[in-house]
PDB file of C-alpha atoms in Angstrom:
ATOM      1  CA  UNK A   4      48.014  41.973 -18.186  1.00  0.00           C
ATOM      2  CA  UNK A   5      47.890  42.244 -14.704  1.00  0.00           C
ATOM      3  CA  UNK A   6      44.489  40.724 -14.697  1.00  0.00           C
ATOM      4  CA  UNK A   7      45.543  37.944 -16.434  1.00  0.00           C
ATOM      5  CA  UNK A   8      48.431  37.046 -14.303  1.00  0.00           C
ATOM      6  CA  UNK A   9      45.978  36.092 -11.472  1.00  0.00           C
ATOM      7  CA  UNK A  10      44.154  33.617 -13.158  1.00  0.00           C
ATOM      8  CA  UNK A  11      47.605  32.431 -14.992  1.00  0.00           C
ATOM      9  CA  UNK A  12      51.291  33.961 -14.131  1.00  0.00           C
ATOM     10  CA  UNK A  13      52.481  33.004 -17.335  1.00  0.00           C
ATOM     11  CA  UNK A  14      50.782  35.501 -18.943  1.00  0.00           C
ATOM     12  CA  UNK A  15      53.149  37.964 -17.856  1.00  0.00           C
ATOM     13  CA  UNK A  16      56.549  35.721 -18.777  1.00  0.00           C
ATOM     14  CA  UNK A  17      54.994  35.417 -22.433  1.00  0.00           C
ATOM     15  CA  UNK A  18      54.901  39.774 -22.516  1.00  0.00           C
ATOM     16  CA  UNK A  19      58.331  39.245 -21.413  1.00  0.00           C
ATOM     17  CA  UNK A  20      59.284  36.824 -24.200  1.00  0.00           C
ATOM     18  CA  UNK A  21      57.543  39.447 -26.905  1.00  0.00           C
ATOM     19  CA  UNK A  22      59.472  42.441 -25.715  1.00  0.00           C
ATOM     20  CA  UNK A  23      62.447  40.879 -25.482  1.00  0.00           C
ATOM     21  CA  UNK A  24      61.791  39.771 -29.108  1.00  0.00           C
ATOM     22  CA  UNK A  25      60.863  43.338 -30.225  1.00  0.00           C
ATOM     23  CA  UNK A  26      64.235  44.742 -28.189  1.00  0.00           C
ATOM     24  CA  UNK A  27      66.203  42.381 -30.497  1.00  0.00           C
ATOM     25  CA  UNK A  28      64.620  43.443 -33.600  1.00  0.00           C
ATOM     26  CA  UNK A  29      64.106  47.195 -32.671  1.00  0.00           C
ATOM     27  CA  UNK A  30      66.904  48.817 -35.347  1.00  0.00           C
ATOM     28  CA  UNK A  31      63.397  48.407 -37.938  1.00  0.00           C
ATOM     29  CA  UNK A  32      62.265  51.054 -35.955  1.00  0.00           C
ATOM     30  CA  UNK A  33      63.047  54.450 -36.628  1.00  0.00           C
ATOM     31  CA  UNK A  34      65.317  56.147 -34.264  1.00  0.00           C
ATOM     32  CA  UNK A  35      62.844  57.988 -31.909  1.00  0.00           C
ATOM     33  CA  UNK A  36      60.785  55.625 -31.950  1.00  0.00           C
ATOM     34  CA  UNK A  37      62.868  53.185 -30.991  1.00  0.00           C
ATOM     35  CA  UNK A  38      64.161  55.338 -28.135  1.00  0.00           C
ATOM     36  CA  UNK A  39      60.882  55.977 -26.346  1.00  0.00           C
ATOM     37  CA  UNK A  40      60.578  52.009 -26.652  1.00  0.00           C
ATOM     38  CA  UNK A  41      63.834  50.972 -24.861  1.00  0.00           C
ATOM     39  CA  UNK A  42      62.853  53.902 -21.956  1.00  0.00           C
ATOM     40  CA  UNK A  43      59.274  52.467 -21.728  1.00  0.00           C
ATOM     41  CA  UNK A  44      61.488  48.340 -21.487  1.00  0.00           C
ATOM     42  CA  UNK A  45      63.936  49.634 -19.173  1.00  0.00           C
ATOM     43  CA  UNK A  46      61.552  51.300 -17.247  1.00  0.00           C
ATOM     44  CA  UNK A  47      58.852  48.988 -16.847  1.00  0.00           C
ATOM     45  CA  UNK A  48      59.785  45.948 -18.269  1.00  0.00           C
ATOM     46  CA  UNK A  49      62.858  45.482 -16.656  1.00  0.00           C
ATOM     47  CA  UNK A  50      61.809  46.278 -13.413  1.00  0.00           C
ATOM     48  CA  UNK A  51      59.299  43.404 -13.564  1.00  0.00           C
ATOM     49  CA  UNK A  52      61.603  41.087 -14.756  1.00  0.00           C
ATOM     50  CA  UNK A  53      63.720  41.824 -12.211  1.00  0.00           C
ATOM     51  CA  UNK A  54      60.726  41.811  -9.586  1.00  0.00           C
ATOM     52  CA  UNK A  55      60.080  37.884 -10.723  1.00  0.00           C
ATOM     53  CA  UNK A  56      63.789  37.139 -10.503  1.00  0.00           C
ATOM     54  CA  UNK A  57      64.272  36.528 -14.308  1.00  0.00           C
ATOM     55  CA  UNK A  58      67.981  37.689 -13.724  1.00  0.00           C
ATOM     56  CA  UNK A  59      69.196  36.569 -17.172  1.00  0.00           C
ATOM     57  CA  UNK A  60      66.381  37.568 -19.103  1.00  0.00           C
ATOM     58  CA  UNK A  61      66.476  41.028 -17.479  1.00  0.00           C
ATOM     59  CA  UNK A  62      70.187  41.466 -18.246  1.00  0.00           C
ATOM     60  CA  UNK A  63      69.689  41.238 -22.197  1.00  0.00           C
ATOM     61  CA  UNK A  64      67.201  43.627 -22.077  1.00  0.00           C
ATOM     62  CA  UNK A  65      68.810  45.736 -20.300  1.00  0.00           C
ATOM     63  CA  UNK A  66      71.459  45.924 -22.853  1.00  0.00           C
ATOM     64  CA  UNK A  67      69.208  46.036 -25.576  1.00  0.00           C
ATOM     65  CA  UNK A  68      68.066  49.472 -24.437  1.00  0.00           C
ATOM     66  CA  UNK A  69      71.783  50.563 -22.994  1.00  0.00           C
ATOM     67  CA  UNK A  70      73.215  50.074 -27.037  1.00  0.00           C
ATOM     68  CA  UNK A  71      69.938  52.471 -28.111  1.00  0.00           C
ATOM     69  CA  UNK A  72      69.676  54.501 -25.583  1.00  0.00           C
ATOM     70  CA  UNK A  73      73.422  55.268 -25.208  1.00  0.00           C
ATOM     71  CA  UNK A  74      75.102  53.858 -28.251  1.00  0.00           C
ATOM     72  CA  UNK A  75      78.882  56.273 -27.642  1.00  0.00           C
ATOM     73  CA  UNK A  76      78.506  54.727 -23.999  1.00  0.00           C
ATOM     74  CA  UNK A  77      77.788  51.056 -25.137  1.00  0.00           C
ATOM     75  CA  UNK A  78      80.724  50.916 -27.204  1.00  0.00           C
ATOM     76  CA  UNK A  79      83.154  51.905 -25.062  1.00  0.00           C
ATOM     77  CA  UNK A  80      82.459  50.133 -22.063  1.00  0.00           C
ATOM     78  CA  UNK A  81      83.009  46.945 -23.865  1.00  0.00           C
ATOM     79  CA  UNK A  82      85.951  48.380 -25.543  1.00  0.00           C
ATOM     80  CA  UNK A  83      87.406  48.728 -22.937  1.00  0.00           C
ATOM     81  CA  UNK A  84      86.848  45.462 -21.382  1.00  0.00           C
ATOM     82  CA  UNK A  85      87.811  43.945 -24.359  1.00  0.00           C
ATOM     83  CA  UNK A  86      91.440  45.649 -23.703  1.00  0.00           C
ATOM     84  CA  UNK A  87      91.336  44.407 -20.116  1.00  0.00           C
ATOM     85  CA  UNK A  88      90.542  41.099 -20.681  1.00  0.00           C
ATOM     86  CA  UNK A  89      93.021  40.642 -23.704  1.00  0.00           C
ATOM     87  CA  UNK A  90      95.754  42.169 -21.437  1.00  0.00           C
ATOM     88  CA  UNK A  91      95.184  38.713 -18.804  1.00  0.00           C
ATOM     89  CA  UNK A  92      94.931  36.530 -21.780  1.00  0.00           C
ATOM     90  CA  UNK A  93      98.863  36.511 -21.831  1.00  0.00           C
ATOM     91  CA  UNK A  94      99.016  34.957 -18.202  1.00  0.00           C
ATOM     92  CA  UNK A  95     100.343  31.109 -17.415  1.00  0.00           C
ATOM     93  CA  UNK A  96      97.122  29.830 -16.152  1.00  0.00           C
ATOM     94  CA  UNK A  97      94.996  31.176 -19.114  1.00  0.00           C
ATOM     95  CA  UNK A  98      97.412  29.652 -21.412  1.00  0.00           C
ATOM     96  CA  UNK A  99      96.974  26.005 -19.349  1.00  0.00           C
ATOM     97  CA  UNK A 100      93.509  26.574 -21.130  1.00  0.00           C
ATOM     98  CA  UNK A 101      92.457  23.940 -23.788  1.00  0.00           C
ATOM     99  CA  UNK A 102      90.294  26.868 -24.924  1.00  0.00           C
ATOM    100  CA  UNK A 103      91.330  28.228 -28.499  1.00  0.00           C
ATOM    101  CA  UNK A 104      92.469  31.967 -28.444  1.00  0.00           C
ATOM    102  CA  UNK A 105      92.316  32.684 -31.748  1.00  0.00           C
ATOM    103  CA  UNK A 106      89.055  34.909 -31.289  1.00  0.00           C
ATOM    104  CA  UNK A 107      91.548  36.948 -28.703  1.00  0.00           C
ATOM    105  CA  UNK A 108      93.527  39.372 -30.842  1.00  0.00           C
ATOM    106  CA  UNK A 109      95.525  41.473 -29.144  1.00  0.00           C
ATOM    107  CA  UNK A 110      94.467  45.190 -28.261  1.00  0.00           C
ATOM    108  CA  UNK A 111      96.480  48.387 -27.419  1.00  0.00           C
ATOM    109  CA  UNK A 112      96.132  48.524 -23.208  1.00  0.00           C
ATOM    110  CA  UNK A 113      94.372  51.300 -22.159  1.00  0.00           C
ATOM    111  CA  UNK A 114      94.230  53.284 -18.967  1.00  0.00           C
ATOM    112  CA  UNK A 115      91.612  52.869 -16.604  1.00  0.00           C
ATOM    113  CA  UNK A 116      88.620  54.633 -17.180  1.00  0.00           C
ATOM    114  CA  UNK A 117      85.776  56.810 -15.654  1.00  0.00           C
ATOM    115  CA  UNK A 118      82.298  57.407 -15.231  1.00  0.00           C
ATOM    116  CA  UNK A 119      83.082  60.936 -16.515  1.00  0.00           C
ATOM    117  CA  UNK A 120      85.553  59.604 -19.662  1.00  0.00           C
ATOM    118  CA  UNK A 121      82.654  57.244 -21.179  1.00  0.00           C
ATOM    119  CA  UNK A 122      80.113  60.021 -20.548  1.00  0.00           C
ATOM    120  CA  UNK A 123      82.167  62.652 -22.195  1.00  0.00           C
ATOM    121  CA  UNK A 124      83.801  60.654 -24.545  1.00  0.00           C
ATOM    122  CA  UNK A 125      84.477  61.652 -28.321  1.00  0.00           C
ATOM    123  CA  UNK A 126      84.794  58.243 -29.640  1.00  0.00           C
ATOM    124  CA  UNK A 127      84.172  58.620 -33.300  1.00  0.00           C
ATOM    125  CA  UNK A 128      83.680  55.086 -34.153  1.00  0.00           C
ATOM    126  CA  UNK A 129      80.411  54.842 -36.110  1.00  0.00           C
ATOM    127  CA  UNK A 130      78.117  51.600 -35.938  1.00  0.00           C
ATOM    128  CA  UNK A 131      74.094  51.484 -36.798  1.00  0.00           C
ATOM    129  CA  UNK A 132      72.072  50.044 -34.531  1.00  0.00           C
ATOM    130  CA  UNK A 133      71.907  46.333 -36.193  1.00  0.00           C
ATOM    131  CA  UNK A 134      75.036  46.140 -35.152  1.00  0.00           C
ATOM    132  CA  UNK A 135      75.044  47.129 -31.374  1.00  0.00           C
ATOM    133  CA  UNK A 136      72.212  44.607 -31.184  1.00  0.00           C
ATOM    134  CA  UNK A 137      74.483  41.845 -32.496  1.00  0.00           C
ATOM    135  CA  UNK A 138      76.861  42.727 -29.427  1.00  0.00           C
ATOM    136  CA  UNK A 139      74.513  41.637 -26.819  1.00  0.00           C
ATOM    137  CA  UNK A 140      74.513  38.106 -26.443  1.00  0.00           C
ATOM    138  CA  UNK A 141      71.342  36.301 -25.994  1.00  0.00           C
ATOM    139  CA  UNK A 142      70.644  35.463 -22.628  1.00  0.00           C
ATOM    140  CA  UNK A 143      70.383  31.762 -23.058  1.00  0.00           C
ATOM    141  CA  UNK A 144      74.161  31.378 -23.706  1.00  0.00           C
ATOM    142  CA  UNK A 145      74.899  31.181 -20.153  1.00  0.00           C
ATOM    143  CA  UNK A 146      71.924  29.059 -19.377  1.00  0.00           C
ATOM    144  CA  UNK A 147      73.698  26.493 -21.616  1.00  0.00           C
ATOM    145  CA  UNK A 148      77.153  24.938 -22.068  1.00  0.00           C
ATOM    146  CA  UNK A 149      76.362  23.539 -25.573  1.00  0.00           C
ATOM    147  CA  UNK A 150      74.768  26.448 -27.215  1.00  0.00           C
ATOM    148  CA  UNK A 151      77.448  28.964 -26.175  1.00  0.00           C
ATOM    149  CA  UNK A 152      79.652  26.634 -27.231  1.00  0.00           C
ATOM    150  CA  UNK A 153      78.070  26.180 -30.944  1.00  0.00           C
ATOM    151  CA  UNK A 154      78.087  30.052 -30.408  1.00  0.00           C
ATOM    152  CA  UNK A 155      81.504  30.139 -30.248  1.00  0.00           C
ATOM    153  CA  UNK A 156      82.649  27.751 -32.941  1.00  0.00           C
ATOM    154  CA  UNK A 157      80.056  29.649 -35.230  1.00  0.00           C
ATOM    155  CA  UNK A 158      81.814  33.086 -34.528  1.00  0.00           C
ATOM    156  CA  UNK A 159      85.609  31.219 -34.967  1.00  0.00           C
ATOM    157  CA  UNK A 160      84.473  29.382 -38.362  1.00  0.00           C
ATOM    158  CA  UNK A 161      83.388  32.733 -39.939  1.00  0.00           C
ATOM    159  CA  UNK A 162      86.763  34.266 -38.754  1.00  0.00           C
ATOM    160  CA  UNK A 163      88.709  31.941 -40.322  1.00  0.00           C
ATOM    161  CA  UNK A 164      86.510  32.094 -43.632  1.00  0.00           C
ATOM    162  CA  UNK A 165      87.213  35.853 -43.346  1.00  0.00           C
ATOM    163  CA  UNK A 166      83.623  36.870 -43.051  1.00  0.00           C
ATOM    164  CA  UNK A 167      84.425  40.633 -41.423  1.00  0.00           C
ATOM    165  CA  UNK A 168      82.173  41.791 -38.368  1.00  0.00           C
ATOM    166  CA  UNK A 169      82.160  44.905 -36.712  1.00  0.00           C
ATOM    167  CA  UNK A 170      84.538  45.275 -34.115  1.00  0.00           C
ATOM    168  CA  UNK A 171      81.777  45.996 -31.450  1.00  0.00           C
ATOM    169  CA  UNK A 172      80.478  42.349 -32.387  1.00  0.00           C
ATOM    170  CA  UNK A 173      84.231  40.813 -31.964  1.00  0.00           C
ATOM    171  CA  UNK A 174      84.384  42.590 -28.929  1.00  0.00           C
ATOM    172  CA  UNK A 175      81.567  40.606 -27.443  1.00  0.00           C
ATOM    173  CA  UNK A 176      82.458  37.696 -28.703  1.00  0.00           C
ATOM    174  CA  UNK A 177      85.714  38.075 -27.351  1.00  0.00           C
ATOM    175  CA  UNK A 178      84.322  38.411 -23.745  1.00  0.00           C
ATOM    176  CA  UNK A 179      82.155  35.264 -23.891  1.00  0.00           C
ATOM    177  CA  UNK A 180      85.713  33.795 -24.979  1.00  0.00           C
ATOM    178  CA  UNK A 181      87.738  34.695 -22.027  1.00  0.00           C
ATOM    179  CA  UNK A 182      84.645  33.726 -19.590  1.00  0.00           C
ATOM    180  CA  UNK A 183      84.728  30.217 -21.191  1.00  0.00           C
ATOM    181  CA  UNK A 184      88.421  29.914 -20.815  1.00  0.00           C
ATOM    182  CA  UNK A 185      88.103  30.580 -17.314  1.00  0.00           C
ATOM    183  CA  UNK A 186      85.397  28.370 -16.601  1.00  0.00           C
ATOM    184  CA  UNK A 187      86.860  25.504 -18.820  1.00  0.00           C
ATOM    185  CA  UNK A 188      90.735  26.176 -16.396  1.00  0.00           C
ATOM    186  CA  UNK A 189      88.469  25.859 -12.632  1.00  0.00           C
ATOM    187  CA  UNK A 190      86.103  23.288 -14.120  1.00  0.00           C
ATOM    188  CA  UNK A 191      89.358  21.235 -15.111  1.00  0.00           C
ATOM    189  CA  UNK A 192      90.991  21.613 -11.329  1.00  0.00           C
ATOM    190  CA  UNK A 193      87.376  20.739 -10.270  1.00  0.00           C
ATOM    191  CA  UNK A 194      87.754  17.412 -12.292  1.00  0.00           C
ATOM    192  CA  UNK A 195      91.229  16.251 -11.022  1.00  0.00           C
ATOM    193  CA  UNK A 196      91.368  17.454  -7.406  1.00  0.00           C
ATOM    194  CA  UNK A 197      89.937  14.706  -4.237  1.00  0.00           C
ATOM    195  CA  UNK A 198      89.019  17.456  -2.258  1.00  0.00           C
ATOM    196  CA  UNK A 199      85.691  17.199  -2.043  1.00  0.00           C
ATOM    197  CA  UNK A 200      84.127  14.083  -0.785  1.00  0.00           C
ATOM    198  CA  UNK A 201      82.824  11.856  -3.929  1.00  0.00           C
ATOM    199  CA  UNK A 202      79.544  11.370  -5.022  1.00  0.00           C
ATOM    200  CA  UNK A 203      79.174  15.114  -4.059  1.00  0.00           C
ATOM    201  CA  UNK A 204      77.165  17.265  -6.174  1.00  0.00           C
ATOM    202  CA  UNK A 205      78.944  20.119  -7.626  1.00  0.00           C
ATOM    203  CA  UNK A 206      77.760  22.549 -10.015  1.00  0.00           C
ATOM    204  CA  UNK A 207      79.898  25.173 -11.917  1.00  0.00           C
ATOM    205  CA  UNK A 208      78.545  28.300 -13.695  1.00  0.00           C
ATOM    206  CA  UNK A 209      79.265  31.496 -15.461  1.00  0.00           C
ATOM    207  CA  UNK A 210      78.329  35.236 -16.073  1.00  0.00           C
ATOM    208  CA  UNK A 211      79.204  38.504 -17.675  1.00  0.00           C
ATOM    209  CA  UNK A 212      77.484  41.365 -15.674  1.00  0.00           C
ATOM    210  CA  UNK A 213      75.575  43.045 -18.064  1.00  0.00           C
ATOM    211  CA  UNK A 214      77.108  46.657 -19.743  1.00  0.00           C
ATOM    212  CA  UNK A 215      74.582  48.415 -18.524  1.00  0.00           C
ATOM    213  CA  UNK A 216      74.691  47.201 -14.832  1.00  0.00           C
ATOM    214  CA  UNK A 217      78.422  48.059 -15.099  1.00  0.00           C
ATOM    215  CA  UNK A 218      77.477  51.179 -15.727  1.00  0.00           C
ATOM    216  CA  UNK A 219      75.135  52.205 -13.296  1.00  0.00           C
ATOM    217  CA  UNK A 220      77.906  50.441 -10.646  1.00  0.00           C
ATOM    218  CA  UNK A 221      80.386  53.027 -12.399  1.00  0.00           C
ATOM    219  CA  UNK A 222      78.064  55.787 -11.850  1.00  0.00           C
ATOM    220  CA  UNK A 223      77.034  54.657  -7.814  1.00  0.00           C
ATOM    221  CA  UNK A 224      80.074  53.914  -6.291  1.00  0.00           C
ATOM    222  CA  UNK A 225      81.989  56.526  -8.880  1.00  0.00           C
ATOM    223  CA  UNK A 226      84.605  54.239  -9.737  1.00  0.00           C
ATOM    224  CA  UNK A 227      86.851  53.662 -12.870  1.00  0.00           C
ATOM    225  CA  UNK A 228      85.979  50.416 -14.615  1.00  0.00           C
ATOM    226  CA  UNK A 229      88.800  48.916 -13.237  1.00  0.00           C
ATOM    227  CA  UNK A 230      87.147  48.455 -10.232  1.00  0.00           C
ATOM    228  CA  UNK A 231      84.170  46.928 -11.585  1.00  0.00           C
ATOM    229  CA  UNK A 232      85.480  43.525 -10.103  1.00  0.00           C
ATOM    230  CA  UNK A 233      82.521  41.332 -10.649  1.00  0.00           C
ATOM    231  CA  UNK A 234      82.237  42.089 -15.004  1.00  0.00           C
ATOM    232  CA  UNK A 235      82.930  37.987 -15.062  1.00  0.00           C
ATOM    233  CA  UNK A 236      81.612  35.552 -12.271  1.00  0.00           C
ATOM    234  CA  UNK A 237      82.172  32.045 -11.809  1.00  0.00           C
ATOM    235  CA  UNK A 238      80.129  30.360  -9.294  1.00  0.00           C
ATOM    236  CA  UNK A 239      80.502  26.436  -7.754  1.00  0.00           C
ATOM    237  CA  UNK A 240      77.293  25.152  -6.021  1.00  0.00           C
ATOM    238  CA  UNK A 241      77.845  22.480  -4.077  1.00  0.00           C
ATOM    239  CA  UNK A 242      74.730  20.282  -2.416  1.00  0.00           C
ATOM    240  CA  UNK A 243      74.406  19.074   0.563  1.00  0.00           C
ATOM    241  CA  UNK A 244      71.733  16.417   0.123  1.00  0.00           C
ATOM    242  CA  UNK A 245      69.157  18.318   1.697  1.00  0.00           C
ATOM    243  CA  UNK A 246      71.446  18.733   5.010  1.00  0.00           C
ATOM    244  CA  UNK A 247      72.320  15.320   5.436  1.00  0.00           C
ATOM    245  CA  UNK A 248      76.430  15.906   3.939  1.00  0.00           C
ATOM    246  CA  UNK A 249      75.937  19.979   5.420  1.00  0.00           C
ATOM    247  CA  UNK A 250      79.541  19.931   7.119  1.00  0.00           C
ATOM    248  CA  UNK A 251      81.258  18.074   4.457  1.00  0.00           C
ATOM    249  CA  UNK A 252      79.660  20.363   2.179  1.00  0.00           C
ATOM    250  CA  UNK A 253      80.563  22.929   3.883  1.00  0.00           C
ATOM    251  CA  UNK A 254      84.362  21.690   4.004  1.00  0.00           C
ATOM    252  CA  UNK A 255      84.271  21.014   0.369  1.00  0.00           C
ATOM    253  CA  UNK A 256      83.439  24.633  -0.193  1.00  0.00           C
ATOM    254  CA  UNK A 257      86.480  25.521   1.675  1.00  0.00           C
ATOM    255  CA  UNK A 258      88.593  23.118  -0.364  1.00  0.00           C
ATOM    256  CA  UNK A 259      87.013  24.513  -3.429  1.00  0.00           C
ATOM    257  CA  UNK A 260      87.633  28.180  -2.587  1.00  0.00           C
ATOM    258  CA  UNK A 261      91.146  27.110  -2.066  1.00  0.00           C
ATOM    259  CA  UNK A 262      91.936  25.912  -5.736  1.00  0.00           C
ATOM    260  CA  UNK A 263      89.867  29.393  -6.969  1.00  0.00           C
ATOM    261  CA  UNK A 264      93.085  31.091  -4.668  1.00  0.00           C
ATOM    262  CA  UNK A 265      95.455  28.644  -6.703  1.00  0.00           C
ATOM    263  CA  UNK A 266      94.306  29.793  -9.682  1.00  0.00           C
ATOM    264  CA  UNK A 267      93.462  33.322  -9.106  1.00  0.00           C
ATOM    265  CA  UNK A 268      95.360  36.124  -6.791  1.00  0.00           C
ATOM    266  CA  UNK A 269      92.369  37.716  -4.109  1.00  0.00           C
ATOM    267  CA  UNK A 270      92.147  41.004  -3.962  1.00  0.00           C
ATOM    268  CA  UNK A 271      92.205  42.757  -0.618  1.00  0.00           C
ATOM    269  CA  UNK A 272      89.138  43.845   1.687  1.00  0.00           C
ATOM    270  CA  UNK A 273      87.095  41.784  -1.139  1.00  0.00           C
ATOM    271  CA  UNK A 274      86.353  38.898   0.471  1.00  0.00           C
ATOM    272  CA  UNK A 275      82.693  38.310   2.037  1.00  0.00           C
ATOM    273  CA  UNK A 276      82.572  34.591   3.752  1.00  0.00           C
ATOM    274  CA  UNK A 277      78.636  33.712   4.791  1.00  0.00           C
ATOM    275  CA  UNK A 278      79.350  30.120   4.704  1.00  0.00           C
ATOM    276  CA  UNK A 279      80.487  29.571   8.194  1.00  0.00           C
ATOM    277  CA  UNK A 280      78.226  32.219   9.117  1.00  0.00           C
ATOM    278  CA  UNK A 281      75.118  32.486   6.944  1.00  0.00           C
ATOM    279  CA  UNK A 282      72.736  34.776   6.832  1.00  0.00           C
ATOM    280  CA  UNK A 283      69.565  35.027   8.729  1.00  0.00           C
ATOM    281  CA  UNK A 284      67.642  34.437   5.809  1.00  0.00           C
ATOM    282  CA  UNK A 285      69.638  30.983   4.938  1.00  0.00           C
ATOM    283  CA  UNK A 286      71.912  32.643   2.499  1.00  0.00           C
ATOM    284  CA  UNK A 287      75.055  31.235   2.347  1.00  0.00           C
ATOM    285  CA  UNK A 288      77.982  32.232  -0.133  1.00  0.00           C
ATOM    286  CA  UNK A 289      81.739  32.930   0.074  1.00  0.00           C
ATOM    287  CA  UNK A 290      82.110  35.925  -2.395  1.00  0.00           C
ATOM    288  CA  UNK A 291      85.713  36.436  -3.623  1.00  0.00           C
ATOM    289  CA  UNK A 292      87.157  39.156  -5.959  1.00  0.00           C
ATOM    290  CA  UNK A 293      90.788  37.736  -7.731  1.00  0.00           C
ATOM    291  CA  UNK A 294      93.166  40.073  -9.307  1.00  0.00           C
ATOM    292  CA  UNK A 295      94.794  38.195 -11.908  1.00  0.00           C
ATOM    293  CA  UNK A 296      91.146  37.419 -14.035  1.00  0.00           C
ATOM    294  CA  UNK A 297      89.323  40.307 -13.113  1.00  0.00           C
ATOM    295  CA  UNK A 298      87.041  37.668 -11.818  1.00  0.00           C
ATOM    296  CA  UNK A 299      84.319  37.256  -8.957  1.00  0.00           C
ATOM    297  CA  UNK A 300      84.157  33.288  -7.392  1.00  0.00           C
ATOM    298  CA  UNK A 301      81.153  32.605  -5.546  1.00  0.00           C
ATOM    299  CA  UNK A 302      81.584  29.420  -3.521  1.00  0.00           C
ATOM    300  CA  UNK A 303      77.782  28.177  -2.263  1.00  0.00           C
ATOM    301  CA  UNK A 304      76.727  25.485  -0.082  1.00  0.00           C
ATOM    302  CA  UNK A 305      73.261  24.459  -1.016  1.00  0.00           C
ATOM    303  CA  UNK A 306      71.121  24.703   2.341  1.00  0.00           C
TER     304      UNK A 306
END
C-alpha cells in the first residue's frame, strides 16, 4: 500500500473506504475475531486517517471499534449524554427551535459521571453488536445538511409507525437531534441579525465529538463527563475574501460571537480568543465553551 501511494495517494483513501466498510459490517464476524480487527483499525488505521486529516472519517471508525472493543463502556457514555442533553431540551431558547422534539423523550437525570464509574460499571443492559453499530452515525451526516436531515425524518417516521429500536440506537439519534436544534436556533439569529457586513461569506457547521474521543479526554484530564465541554460543536467561518474584507471580517466574528453569548451562557476560564491575536502558524479561532447547551462555538476568520 505504501508503494502504491507514491505513484497515486488515493490508493490509500480507497483502504480507508474498505475498512471503514468492513468496521460497519463487522458483527458477521465472530467475536474474537472481530476484536483483533477493531485493535488492528484503531491502531493503524486510525492513526493514518488521522495523519491525512480525514477527521470525520477517523471519528466513525473510531467508534466502530470503541462499541466492539468496549461495548459496557459504549453504552453508557451515550447514555449518559442522552440524559444530559434531554435535561437542556426543556430550556427557552431550545424551545424557540422550529426543530421537532418528538425524538427527545424525556430521561431520568443522572449524576455526573467518572472515568472510574463507566469503567467499573455493572450496567446490565444487553445489546449484540448489530446494534451498537447502528448507534454510530455515519460520518457523512455532518458533511451534509440534507442527508442528516432525511436521516432524521427517517428515524421520526418509523417512531411514529411504532417500529421499536434499541434504546442505544434512540440514544444516538437523539444526539444528532439536539445538535440540529442548536444549529437550526444560531443559524436562524445568523439569518436575521445586520451584524455582519452583507455580501459576507459565512459558513455554519456542526459536530458530535466522537464516544470514543470523549473517552480518552475522560481518561487524560480525569474528569467526569460533565466536563467534557466540547461533546457538541458549532462552528461559523466567516471569509475574508482572501484578505481584502480581513478587519470587517474580523469585526463580524466579534458580532457573531456576541449572538453565540445571547444564546448560550460562557463558561468561565473557557474562553481561548486567537482572532485578534492569531497564531504564528495563521491559525485563527475564538474557542468558547457555553453552559446552558453543553456546547463548544468556534468563531473563525478565514485568513
Amino acid at each position: 500500500m505504501l508503494l502504491g501511494m507514491v505513484d497515486d495517494p488515493r490508493v490509500v483513501l480507497i483502504k480507508l473506504a474498505d475498512r471503514l466498510h468492513n468496521m460497519r459490517t463487522i458483527y458477521a464476524l465472530p467475536i474474537p475475531k472481530a476484536e483483533a480487527v477493531a485493535q488492528e483499525t484503531l491502531a493503524v488505521w486510525c492513526s493514518l486517517a488521522s495523519r491525512l486529516g480525514v477527521w470525520a472519517l477517523k471519528a466513525e471508525l473510531e467508534d466502530l471499534c470503541f462499541a466492539v472493543l468496549q461495548p459496557q463502556v459504549f453504552m453508557k457514555i451515550r447514555s449518559e449524554l442522552t440524559s444530559m442533553w434531554n435535561s437542556t431540551s426543556k430550556d427557552k431558547s431550545m424551545r424557540r427551535s422550529s426543530i421537532r422534539s418528538d425524538l427527545l423523550a424525556s430521561t431520568k437525570e443522572v449524576h455526573a459521571t467518572s472515568t472510574h464509574d463507566l469503567l467499573s460499571s455493572n450496567d446490565q443492559e444487553q445489546s449484540n453488536m448489530e446494534d451498537l453499530l447502528r448507534a454510530v452515525l455515519p460520518f457523512d451526516l455532518f458533511l451534509d445538511r440534507r442527508r442528516r436531515s432525511d436521516f432524521l425524518n427517517n428515524l421520526q417516521s418509523n417512531s411514529e409507525a411504532s417500529i421499536r429500536k434499541p434504546k442505544i440506537v434512540d440514544d444516538a439519534a437523539i444526539a444528532l437531534t439536539s445538535l440540529a436544534a442548536c444549529e437550526e436556533e444560531l443559524q436562524q439569529e445568523l439569518l436575521i441579525t445586520t451584524s455582519y457586513i452583507p455580501g459576507m461569506e459565512v459558513r455554519l457547521s456542526s459536530r458530535l465529538k466522537s464516544l470514543y474521543s470523549i473517552y480518552c479526554k475522560m481518561k487524560r484530564k480525569r474528569v467526569g463527563i460533565r466536563q467534557v465541554y466540547d461533546a457538541r460543536a458549532l462552528r461559523v467561518i466567516v471569509g475574508d475574501k482572501n484578505g481584502a474584507l480581513h478587519g470587517p471580517a474580523v469585526r463580524s466574528c466579534y458580532s457573531i460571537l456576541d449572538i453565540v453569548h445571547r444564546l448560550w451562557t460562557p463558561i468561565d476560564g473557557e474562553f481561548d480568543d486567537y482572532i485578534i491575536n492569531p497564531k504564528g502558524s495563521g491559525y485563527q479561532v475564538s474557542i468558547i465553551s457555553h453552559q446552558i447547551k453543553h456546547l463548544v462555538a468556534s468563531i473563525n476568520a478565514e485568513v
